[in-house]
Each structure stands twice: as C-alpha cells, then as structure tokens.
XYZ file of C-alpha atoms in Angstrom:
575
model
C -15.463 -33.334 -5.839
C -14.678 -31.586 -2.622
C -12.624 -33.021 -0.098
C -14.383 -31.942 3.226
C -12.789 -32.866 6.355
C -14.464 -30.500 9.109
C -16.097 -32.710 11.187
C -12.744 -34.861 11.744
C -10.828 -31.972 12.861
C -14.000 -30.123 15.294
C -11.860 -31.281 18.541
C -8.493 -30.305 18.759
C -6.536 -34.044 20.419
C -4.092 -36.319 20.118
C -3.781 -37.444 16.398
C -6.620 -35.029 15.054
C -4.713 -34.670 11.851
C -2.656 -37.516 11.614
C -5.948 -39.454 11.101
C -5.860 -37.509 8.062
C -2.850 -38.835 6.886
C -4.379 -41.779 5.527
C -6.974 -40.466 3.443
C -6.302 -40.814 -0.130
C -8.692 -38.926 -1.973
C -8.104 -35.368 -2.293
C -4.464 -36.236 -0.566
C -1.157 -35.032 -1.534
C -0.318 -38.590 -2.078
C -2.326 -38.888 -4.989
C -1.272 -35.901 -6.685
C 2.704 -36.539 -6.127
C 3.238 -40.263 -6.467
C 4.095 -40.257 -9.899
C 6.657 -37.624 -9.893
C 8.276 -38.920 -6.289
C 8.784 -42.668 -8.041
C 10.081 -41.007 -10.888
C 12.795 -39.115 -8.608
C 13.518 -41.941 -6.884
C 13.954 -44.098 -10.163
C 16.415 -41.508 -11.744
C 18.421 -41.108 -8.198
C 18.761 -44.740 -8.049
C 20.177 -45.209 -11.165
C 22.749 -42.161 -10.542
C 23.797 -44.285 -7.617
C 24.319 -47.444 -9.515
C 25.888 -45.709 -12.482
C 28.273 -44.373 -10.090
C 28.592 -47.732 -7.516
C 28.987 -50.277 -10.383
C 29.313 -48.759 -14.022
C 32.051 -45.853 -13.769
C 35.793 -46.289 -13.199
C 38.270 -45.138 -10.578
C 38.715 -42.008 -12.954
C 35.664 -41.442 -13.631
C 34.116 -41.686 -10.165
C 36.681 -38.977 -9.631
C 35.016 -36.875 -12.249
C 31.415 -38.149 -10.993
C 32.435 -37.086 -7.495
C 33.758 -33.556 -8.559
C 30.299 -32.807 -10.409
C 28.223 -33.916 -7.774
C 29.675 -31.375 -5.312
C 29.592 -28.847 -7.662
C 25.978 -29.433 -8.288
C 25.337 -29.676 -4.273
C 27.229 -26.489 -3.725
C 25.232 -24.372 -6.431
C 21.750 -25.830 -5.929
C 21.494 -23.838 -2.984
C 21.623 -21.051 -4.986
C 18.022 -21.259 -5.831
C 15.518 -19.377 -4.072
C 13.070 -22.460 -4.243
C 12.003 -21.041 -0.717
C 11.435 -17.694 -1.659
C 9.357 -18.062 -4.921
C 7.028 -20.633 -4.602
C 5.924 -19.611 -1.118
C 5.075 -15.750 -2.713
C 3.264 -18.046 -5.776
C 1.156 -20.423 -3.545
C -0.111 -17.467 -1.601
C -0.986 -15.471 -4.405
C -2.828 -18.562 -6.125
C -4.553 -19.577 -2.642
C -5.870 -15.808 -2.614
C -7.107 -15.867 -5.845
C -8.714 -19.500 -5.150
C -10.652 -18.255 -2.372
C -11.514 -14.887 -4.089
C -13.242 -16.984 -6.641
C -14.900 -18.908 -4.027
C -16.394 -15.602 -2.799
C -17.966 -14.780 -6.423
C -20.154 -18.328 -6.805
C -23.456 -16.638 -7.711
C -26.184 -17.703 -5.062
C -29.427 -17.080 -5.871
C -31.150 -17.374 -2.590
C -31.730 -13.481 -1.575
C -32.971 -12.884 -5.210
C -35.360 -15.324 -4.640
C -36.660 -14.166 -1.555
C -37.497 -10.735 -3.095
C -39.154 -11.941 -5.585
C -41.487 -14.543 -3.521
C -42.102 -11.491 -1.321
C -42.368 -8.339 -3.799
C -44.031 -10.451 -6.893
C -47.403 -10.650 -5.402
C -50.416 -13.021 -6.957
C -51.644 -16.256 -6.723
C -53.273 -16.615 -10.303
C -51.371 -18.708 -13.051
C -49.350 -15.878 -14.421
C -48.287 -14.647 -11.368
C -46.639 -17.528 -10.287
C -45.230 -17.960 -13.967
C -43.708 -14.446 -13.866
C -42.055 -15.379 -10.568
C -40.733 -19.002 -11.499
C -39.643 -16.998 -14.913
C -37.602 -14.460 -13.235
C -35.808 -17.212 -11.266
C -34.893 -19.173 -14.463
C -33.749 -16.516 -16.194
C -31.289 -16.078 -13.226
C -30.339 -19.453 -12.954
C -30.026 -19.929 -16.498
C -27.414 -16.665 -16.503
C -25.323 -18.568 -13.831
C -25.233 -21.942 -16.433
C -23.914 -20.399 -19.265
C -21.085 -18.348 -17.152
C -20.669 -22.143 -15.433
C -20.711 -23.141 -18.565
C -17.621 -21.064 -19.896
C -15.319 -21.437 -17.262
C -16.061 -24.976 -15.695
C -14.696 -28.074 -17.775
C -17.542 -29.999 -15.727
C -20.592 -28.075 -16.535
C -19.375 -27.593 -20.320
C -19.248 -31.765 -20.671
C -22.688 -31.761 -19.167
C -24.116 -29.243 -21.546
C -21.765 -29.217 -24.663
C -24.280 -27.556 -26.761
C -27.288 -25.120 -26.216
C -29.595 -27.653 -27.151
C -28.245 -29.019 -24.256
C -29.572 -26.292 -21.882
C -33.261 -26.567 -23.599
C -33.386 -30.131 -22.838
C -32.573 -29.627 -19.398
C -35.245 -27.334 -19.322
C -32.921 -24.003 -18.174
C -34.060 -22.223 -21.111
C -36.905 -22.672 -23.946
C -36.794 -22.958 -27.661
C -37.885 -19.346 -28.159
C -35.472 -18.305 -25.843
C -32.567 -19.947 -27.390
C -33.988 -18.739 -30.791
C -33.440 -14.750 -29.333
C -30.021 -15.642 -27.915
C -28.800 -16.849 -31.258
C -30.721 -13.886 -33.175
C -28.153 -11.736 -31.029
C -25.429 -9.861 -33.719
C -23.140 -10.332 -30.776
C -19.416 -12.140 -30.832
C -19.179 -12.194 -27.046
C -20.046 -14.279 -24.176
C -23.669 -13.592 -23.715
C -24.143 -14.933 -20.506
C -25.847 -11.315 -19.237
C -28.425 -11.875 -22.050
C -30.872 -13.763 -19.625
C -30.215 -10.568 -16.904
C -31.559 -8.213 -18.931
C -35.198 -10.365 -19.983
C -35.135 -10.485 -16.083
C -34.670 -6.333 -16.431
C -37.533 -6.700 -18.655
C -39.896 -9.137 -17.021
C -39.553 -7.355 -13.831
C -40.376 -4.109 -14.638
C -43.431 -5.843 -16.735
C -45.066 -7.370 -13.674
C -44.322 -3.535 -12.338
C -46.746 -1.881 -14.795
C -49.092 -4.787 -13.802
C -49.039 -3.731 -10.693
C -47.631 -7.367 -9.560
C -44.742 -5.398 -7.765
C -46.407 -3.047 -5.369
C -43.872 -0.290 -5.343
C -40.744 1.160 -7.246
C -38.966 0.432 -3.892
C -39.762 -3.194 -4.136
C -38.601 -2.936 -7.643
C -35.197 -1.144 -6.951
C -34.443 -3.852 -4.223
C -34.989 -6.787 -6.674
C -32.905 -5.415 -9.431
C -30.079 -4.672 -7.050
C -29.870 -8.029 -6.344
C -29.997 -8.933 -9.495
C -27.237 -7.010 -10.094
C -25.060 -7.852 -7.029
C -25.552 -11.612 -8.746
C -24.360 -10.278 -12.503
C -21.482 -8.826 -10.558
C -20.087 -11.995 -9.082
C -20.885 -14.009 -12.770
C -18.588 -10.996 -14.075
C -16.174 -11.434 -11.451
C -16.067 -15.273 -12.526
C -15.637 -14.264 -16.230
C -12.671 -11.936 -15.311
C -10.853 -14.910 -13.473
C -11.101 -16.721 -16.009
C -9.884 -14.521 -18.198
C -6.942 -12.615 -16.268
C -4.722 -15.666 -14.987
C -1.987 -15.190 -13.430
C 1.146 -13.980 -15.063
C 2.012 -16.824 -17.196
C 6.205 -16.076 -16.342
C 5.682 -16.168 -12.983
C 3.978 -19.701 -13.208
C 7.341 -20.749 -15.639
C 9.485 -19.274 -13.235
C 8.301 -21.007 -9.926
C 8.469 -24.594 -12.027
C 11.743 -24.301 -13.719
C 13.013 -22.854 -10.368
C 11.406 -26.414 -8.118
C 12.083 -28.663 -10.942
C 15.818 -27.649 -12.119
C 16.732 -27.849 -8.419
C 16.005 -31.275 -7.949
C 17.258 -31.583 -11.216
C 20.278 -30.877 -9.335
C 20.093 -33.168 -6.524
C 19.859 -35.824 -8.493
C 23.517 -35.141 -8.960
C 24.547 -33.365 -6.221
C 23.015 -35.247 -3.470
C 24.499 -38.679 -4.193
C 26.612 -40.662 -1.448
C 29.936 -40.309 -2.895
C 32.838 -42.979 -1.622
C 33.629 -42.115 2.525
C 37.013 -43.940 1.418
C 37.982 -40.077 -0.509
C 37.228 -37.987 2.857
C 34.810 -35.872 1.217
C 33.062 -33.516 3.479
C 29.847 -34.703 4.711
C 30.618 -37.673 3.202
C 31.136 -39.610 6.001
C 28.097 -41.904 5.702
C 27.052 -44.266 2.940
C 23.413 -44.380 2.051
C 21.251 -46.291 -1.335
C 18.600 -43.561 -0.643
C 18.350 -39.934 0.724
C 15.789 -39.513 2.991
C 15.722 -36.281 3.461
C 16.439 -35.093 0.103
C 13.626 -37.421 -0.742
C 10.909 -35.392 2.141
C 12.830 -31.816 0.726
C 10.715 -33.147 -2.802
C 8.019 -34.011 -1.008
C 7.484 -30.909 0.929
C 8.624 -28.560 -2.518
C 6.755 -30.469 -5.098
C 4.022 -30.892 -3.125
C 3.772 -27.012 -2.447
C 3.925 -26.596 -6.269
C 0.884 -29.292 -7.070
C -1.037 -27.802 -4.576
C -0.699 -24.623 -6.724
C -1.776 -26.487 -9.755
C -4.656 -27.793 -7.999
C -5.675 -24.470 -6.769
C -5.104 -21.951 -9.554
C -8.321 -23.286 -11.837
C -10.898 -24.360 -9.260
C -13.361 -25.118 -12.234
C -11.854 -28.383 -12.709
C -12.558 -31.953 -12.082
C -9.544 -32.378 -9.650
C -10.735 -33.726 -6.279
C -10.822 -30.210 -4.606
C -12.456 -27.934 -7.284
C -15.597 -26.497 -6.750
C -19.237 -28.914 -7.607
C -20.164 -26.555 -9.901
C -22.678 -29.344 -11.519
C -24.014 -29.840 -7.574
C -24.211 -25.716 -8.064
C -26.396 -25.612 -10.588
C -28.757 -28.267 -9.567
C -28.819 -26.966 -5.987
C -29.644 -22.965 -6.782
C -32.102 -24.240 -9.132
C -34.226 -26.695 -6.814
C -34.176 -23.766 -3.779
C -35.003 -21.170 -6.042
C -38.010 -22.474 -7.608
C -38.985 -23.985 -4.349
C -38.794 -20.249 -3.067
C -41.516 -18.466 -5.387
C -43.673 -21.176 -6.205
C -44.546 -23.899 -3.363
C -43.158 -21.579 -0.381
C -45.144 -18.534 -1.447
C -47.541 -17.655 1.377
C -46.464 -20.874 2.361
C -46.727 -20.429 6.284
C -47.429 -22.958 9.317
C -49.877 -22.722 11.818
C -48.836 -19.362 14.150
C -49.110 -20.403 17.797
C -47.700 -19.269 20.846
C -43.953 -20.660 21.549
C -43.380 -22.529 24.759
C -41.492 -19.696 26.215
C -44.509 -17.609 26.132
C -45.068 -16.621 30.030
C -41.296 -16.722 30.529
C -38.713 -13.690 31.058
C -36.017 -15.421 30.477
C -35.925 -18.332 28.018
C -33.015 -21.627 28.712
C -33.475 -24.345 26.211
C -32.701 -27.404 27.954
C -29.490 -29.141 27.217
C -28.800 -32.916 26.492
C -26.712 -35.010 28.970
C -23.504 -34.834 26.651
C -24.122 -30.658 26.231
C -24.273 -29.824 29.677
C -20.419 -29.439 30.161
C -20.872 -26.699 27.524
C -23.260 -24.500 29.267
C -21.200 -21.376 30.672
C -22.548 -18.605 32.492
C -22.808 -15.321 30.504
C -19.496 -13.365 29.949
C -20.114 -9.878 31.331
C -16.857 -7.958 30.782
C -12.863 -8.470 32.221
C -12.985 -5.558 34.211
C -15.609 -6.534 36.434
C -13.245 -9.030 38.454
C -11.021 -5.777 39.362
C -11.006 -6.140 43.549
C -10.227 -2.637 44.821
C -9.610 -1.655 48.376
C -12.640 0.322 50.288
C -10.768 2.720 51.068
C -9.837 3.489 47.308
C -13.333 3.382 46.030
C -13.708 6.636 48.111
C -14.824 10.147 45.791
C -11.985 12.426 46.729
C -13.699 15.889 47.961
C -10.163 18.247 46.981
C -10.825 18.982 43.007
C -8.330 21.529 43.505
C -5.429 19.156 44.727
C -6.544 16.663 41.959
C -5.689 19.211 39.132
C -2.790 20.711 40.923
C -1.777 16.672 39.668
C -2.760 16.940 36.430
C -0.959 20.134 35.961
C 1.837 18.866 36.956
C 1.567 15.527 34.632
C 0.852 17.999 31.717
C 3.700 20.192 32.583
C 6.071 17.206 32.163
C 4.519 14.951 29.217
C 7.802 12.803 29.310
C 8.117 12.485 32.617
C 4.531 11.968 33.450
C 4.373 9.147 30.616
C 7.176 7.584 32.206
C 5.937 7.386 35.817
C 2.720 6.067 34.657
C 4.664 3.701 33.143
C 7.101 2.914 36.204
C 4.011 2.858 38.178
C 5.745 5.961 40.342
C 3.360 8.518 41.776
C 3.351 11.632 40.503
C 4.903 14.449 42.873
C 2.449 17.387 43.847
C 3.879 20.484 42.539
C 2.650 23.700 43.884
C 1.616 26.630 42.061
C 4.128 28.618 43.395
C 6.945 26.363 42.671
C 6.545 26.504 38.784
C 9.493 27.565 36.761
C 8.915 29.944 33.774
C 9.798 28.544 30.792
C 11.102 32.286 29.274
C 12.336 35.121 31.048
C 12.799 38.139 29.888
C 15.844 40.056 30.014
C 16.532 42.815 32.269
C 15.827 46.198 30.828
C 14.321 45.223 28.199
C 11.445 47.648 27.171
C 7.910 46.303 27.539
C 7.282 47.695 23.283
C 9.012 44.540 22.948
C 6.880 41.952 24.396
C 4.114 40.557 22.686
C 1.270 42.793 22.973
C -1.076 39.480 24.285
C 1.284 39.166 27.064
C 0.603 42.388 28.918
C -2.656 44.395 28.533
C -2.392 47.777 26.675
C -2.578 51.019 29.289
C -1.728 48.961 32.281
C -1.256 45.859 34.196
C -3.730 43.567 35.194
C -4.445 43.009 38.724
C -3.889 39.090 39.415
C -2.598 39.666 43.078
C 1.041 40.589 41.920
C 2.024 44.144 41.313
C 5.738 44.984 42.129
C 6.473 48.762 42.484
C 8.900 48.411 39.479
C 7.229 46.030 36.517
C 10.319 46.649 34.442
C 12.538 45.169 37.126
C 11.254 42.438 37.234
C 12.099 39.542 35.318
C 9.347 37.208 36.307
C 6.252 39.813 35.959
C 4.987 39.021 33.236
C 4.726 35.286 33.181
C 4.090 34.310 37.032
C 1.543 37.593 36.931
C -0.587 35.686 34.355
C -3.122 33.197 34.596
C -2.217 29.644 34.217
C -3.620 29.297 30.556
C -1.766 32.428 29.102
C 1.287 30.940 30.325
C 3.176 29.577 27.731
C 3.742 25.986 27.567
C -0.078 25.388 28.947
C -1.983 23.239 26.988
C -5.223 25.295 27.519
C -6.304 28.743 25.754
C -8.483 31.973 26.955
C -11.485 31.072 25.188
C -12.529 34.846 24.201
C -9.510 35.339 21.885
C -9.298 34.099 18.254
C -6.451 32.596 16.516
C -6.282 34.853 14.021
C -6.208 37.371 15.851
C -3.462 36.102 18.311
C -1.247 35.239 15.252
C -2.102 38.991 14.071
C -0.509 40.606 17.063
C 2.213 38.086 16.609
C 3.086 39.999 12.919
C 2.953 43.131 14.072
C 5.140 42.513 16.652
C 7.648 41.348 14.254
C 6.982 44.377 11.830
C 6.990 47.227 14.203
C 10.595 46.731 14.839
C 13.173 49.482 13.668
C 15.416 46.457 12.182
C 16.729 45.766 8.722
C 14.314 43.753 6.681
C 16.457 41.126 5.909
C 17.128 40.468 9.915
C 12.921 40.533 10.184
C 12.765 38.298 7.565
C 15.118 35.756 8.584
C 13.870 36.214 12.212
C 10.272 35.131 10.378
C 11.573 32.387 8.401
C 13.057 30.896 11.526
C 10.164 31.161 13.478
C 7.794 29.217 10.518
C 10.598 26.764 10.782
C 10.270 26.451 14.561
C 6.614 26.568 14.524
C 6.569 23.675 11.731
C 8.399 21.468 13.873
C 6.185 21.787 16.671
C 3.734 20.733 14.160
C 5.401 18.176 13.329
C 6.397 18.734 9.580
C 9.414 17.226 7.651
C 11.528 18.985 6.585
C 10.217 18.545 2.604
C 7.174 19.315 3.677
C 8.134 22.839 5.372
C 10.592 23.657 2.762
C 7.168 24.141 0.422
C 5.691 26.676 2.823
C 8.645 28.608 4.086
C 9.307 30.738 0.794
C 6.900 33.166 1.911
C 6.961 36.544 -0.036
C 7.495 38.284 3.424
C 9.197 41.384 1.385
C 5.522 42.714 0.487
C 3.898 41.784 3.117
C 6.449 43.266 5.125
C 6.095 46.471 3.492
C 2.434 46.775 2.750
C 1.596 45.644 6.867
C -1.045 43.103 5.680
C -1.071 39.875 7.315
C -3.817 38.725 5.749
C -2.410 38.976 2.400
C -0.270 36.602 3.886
C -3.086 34.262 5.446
C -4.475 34.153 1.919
C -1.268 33.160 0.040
C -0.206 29.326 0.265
C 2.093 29.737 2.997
C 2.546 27.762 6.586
C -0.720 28.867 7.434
C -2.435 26.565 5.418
C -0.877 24.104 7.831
C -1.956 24.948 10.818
C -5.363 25.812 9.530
C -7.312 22.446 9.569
C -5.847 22.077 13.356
C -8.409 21.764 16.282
C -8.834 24.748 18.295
C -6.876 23.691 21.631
C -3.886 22.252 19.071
C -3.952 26.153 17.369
C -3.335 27.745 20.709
C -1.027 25.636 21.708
C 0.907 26.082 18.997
C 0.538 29.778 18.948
C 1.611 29.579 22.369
C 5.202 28.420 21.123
C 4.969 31.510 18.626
C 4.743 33.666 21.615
C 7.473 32.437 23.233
C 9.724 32.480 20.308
C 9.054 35.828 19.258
C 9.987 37.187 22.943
C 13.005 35.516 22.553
C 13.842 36.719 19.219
C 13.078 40.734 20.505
C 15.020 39.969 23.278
C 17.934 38.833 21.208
C-alpha cells in the first residue's frame, strides 16, 4: 500500500518532482476529485442561477449576498487551523511509524544466547520467536483494518500457524476482559527463563539482555495500543472541517462574477469559472485529506503502513534467524585487503566522479603570514593585553568585534576604580584591604599612608584590586565575606542605618549576580536585627538568606563577586 517514490527524487534536476505529478496512485488527485467536481458542479449552477434564472431585482439581491459572503469568508482562520492540525497529525503519523515492533535484535539474542543443536533446542528458540511474533499479530490485529480481515477470528491465527490449539485453548482460559495481546510475552518470560535452568542460556547476563529486548518490543506494541486508543481530540478534528468546508461553503456565494455593467469592485472581469478560487480548494482541501489519510495509518488507503507485508516479513527473518542461520557461518578466509595498509575498493566507470579526497577539517586552509606564525618571547607584554581586555569587557568585546587592536595599557596608567576619601580613618576600610599592624611592603610606602588617597589600592597587588577577575588563592570566601560583616557591625551607627546599609549592599551584590528582582526580594528579608546584635555571621550563613545564592558559584565567580562587596562597603563607610 505504500506509495514510495525515493528513487525518482535521488537527483535533485529539472522536473524531479513534476514527474511526480502524474502519478495517480497514492496522489492527491485521487483523494480530491470527487469533492473538486462537486465544487465545481454547485459553483456552476450559482453562476447560471444568477446569469439566466434571477431577475433584475433579484440579481440585485444575489449581488448584495455574494459580497457579503466574500467580505466575511475571510474571516476564517482556514490558514491558521488546519496548518497547527496537519502538523500535529503528521507527528503523530510518524511517531507511530517509530513504534512498528521489529523483531530482528530479539532474534539475534536468542540465536546467539539459546545455545544447542539437539531437537529441543532449536524448538525452544523457534518457540520464543513465535511467541513474539504472534504478540505483534494480535496488537496488528486490533488496530489494523487489514490484518483483522485477514484473521477475523482466532481460529484464524491457528491456521496460519502463529499460534497452536493448546495455546489458543490458555488464551481463552484467561478470566481477562482486556486486550491480551501481552499474553504471548509473558510464555516468552516463561520459556526463557526455562531454557535458563536448563542451562540452554549460559548466563543471567545473557538472560537479562534477551528479556530487555523483549521488553523494548512490548513497549512499542503498547505504544501502538495507546494510539489507537488516545486519538486526537475529536473537537479539534470538527473544528478544522467545519472551519475548510463552511468557507468554501462561502465562496460558492461570494466568489461569483457578478455583472461588470453595476461597477462592483473587483468586478471588472467576467469569468464562467474561478481559477483561483478553484486551486485555493485544491491547496485547502487537499491539506485536510492529507490529514485524513494520515491520522489512522492502519488503514487500507494507499499510504498506510503494509502491516500484512509486516507480519509476513518479521516472521520469515525471525525464524530464519534461530533455526537455519544458527552457527550458520561461511568459509573464514583472508580478505583481499590482507597485506594492505590502506584499503580503496575500486570504483565503476559511472562512480568515479564521486570519489573525493578525505575531508580533514576547515581550518586547515587558514594561510597565515611567516612572520605571524612566530612564538612571541614577551609573556609579560602579552598579559599586560589581556589585562587590559579584562579591565574593559565592553570595550574589549567590541574591538574584537571591530577587528581594532587592543591598546597596551601600562601598569602604571590604571585608574582605581574607588578612592577613598581624605581623612578618612583606616578603622574604616575593610580589614582585607590593608594588613593588621602595618603596611605591606609592595615598593610603595609614602611617609603619610593617611594622605594618601591612592595607597591602598595602587599599593596592592593586581588580584586584590577590586574589579580583577582573579583572587589570592590562600584566602577563603567565607572568611572574606566574614571580615566583610564585621566591618559593617563594628560601626558606632544606629542599627537601622547598618541595616539598611546591609540590605542595600545584598541588593547590589544580587545584581551583580544577576538576580531579578522577584528573585532577590525572597532573600533580602534577612533577620539582620539578631544577627546584628548577637555578632554571628554564621547564624546568618545558615539561615535562607542571599547566601544561599552565591553558594553553588565557582570559586573565581565568589571572589569576584566578593570583590564588588569590598568595594561597596568602602564606599558605604566612607559615606
């Protein structure tokens, strides 16, 4: 019953599918040719009802209901519906396509695990396959109209030799009402784990692998029986049919070639037949049979699946597969690329335009000039670049993407990003800023520290500067956000003003993290107030508070953004 067509349509050229055109089974033709006379039959007479039958008057009134109709037609969203419906059935069509039950790997186990080469042996393994096959007929059996009119009856099935009178006699002894298609899986179950105890099946690996795949095939019979039982909604099917059919009910009116003598718009032109209303029913009615073709592929249309050429086909190749392939092997000799590295099978005279040399990667056809391909000795100058690209994310990002060069910055020329006021006392700056009982010697050390507004930044190395996107390694988080609450808590301030001076900086710190606002607003009502007043941050850690944002962070993200707590809390003390 399928309609395949792959071979005409393997080379893409000049008419490759309008040679399909004139194919008539399986064609569009064939399903619409009925209902496209019978549109043309009713327009026709519309048009001689309203040529030769009607009077002056009522043309008038024929004329003023056709335009209605043409103006209001377009009203409905034939467009809109039956394109969502076709590719929701055409889904579902090719899902069910996916869960035919091949037998083919469960065969293969069993010829390979299901050792023996004594009469029983080979009945157990010919068994087991029946008993799968024969679970795939009766699921065929309920859902395909073709397989049911081949075997109407279970006497059917033990003629055709799928199943055996004492078989049929323990299906029907079954006090079961439903489908017992899965009836044959489980004597399979049973068989299998006979020829186990036998010792037929070497291991209880072999055994797990064949009764996986015997139910990876039960799965996809399931998944056959669900189709067939969950369609799809049947209001959506009404729906998409009243809304096709009612809108060339329509045009039947509405699409008439009224009298150019009245000065209708687009009425200029007098036509027997529409053309392109006639392609518009074509094209829409078309889309809607395809639908009805594809929505029960267990047919007998032209394009629904063979399931009778199924169950012939899995039948033959799995009893092939466990009875006259087992240890069914040629002669093993050596192959004719023996004493050769590198194998080429020869091609044929019309092949050889098709042999292409191997493919080994796009980038390999990058020419470079010599004397770019040089190593460059300076590591030092090469991160002063990246510093300065890191420095200026936007900007960097932007003359990579200009194709600018970056400019070479030098150390000395770096801006700090916070300064701290003049005469401000040093209590007030962050305690990881500035080691406690003294500077540290970096090379800088102005006779007056507190005079100088760019100490304690420019004085640091370059990864305790803020802004960096690097981190001193010895130093937890934890403990870094520690010194961060104490700073915040030593201060001889109102608790309200520390508290709002805390609440803005979890607000700050969220949006570096880059938090909604929804999100932060269920992490900002911290109970500072006791924490505040018992000096326990980690009561604070242990609550469900910001923290448990920035927690599951990688390390280098932490620092960084502990690195924007730092410099927020120097400017809050400084404020």
């Amino acid at each position: 019953m399928t309609v395949t067509y792959s071979r005409c349509v393997a080379d893409a050229g000049l008419g490759t599918f309008s040679r399909l055109l004139l194919r008539w089974k399986g064609s569009i033709y064939k399903l619409l040719y009925r209902e496209l006379i019978l549109f043309t039959v009713l327009y026709c007479f519309f048009s001689w009802l309203y040529r030769f039958v009607l009077n002056e008057q009522q043309k008038r009134q024929f004329e003023n209901l056709s335009m209605y109709c043409d103006r209001y037609a377009e009203l409905i969203p034939v467009s809109f519906v039956l394109g969502f419906y076709v590719t929701l059935v055409v889904s579902r069509w090719w899902g069910q396509f996916e869960s035919v039950p091949w037998p083919d790997r469960l065969a293969a186990l069993v010829g390979a695990h299901v050792r023996g080469v004594d009469e029983n042996a080979l009945l157990t393994r010919r068994t087991l396959m029946r008993y799968a096959n024969l679970s795939g007929a009766l699921i065929y059996r309920s859902v395909s109209t073709a397989v049911y009119k081949r075997f109407p009856t279970m006497e059917h099935l033990v003629q055709a030799g799928l199943m055996t009178q004492e078989e049929l006699r323990h299906l029907e002894a079954l006090p079961s009402p439903h489908n017992k298609f899965w009836v044959p899986c489980m004597w399979f179950v049973n068989l299998a784990l006979r020829a186990r105890t036998e010792g037929r099946i070497n291991n209880d690996v072999a055994l797990t692998a064949i009764l996986a795949e015997l139910n990876s095939l039960r799965t996809k019979c399931m998944k056959l029986y669900g189709y067939d039982w969950i369609s799809l909604p049947l209001v959506y099917t009404q729906v998409v049919t009243v809304a096709v059919y009612s809108f060339f009910l329509a045009c039947l009116i509405g699409r008439q070639f009224l009298d150019p003598a009245q000065g209708y718009p687009g009425h200029d032109q007098d036509f027997y037949l529409p053309v392109f209303t006639l392609l518009q029913f074509f094209f829409y009615v078309g889309w809607l049979k395809v639908a009805e073709q594809l929505i029960n592929p267990f047919g007998e249309d032209d394009d629904d699946f063979e399931t009778n050429w199924l169950v012939d086909r899995n039948l033959q190749v799995s009893l092939l597969s466990v009875d006259e392939m087992y240890d069914s092997l040629p002669v093993v000799e050596r192959d004719k690329y023996w004493n050769e590295s590198e194998p080429q099978p020869p091609y044929t005279a019309a092949s050889a335009e098709h042999r292409k040399p191997s493919f080994m990667g796009s980038a390999l056809d990058i020419s470079m000039p010599k004397e770019d391909m040089e190593f460059q000795p300076n590591l030092e100058q090469i991160k002063e670049h990246e510093e300065a690209s890191y420095s200026t994310p936007l900007l960097g990002g932007l003359g990579r993407l200009l194709g600018v060069q970056s400019p070479s910055f030098p150390r000395s020329s770096r801006v700090p990003l916070l300064r701290r006021r003049p005469g401000a006392p040093l209590s007030r700056i962050p305690p990881y800023l500035h080691p406690a009982g003294g500077a540290r010697n970096h090379g800088r050390h102005p006779a007056h520290p507190d005079q100088d507004p760019d100490y304690h930044f420019s004085s640091m190395p370059l990864y305790e500067r803020p802004g960096f996107y690097s981190c001193p390694p010895e130093t937890s988080f934890e403990n870094l956000l520690f010194q961060c609450f104490s700073d915040i808590t030593s201060e001889n301030v109102h608790q309200d003003v520390c508290i709002d001076k805390f609440n803005f900086l979890v607000h700050l710190v969220g949006c570096s993290a880059g938090l909604s606002s929804v999100h932060l607003g269920r992490y900002a009502h911290l109970d500072i107030t006791k924490t505040l007043e018992n000096k326990d941050f980690q009561m604070a850690c242990n609550t469900h508070t910001w923290w448990h944002v920035i927690t599951p962070l990688n390390r280098s993200m932490k620092h960084l953004y502990f690195h924007h707590i730092l410099s927020i809390i120097n400017y809050l003390n400084i404020i």
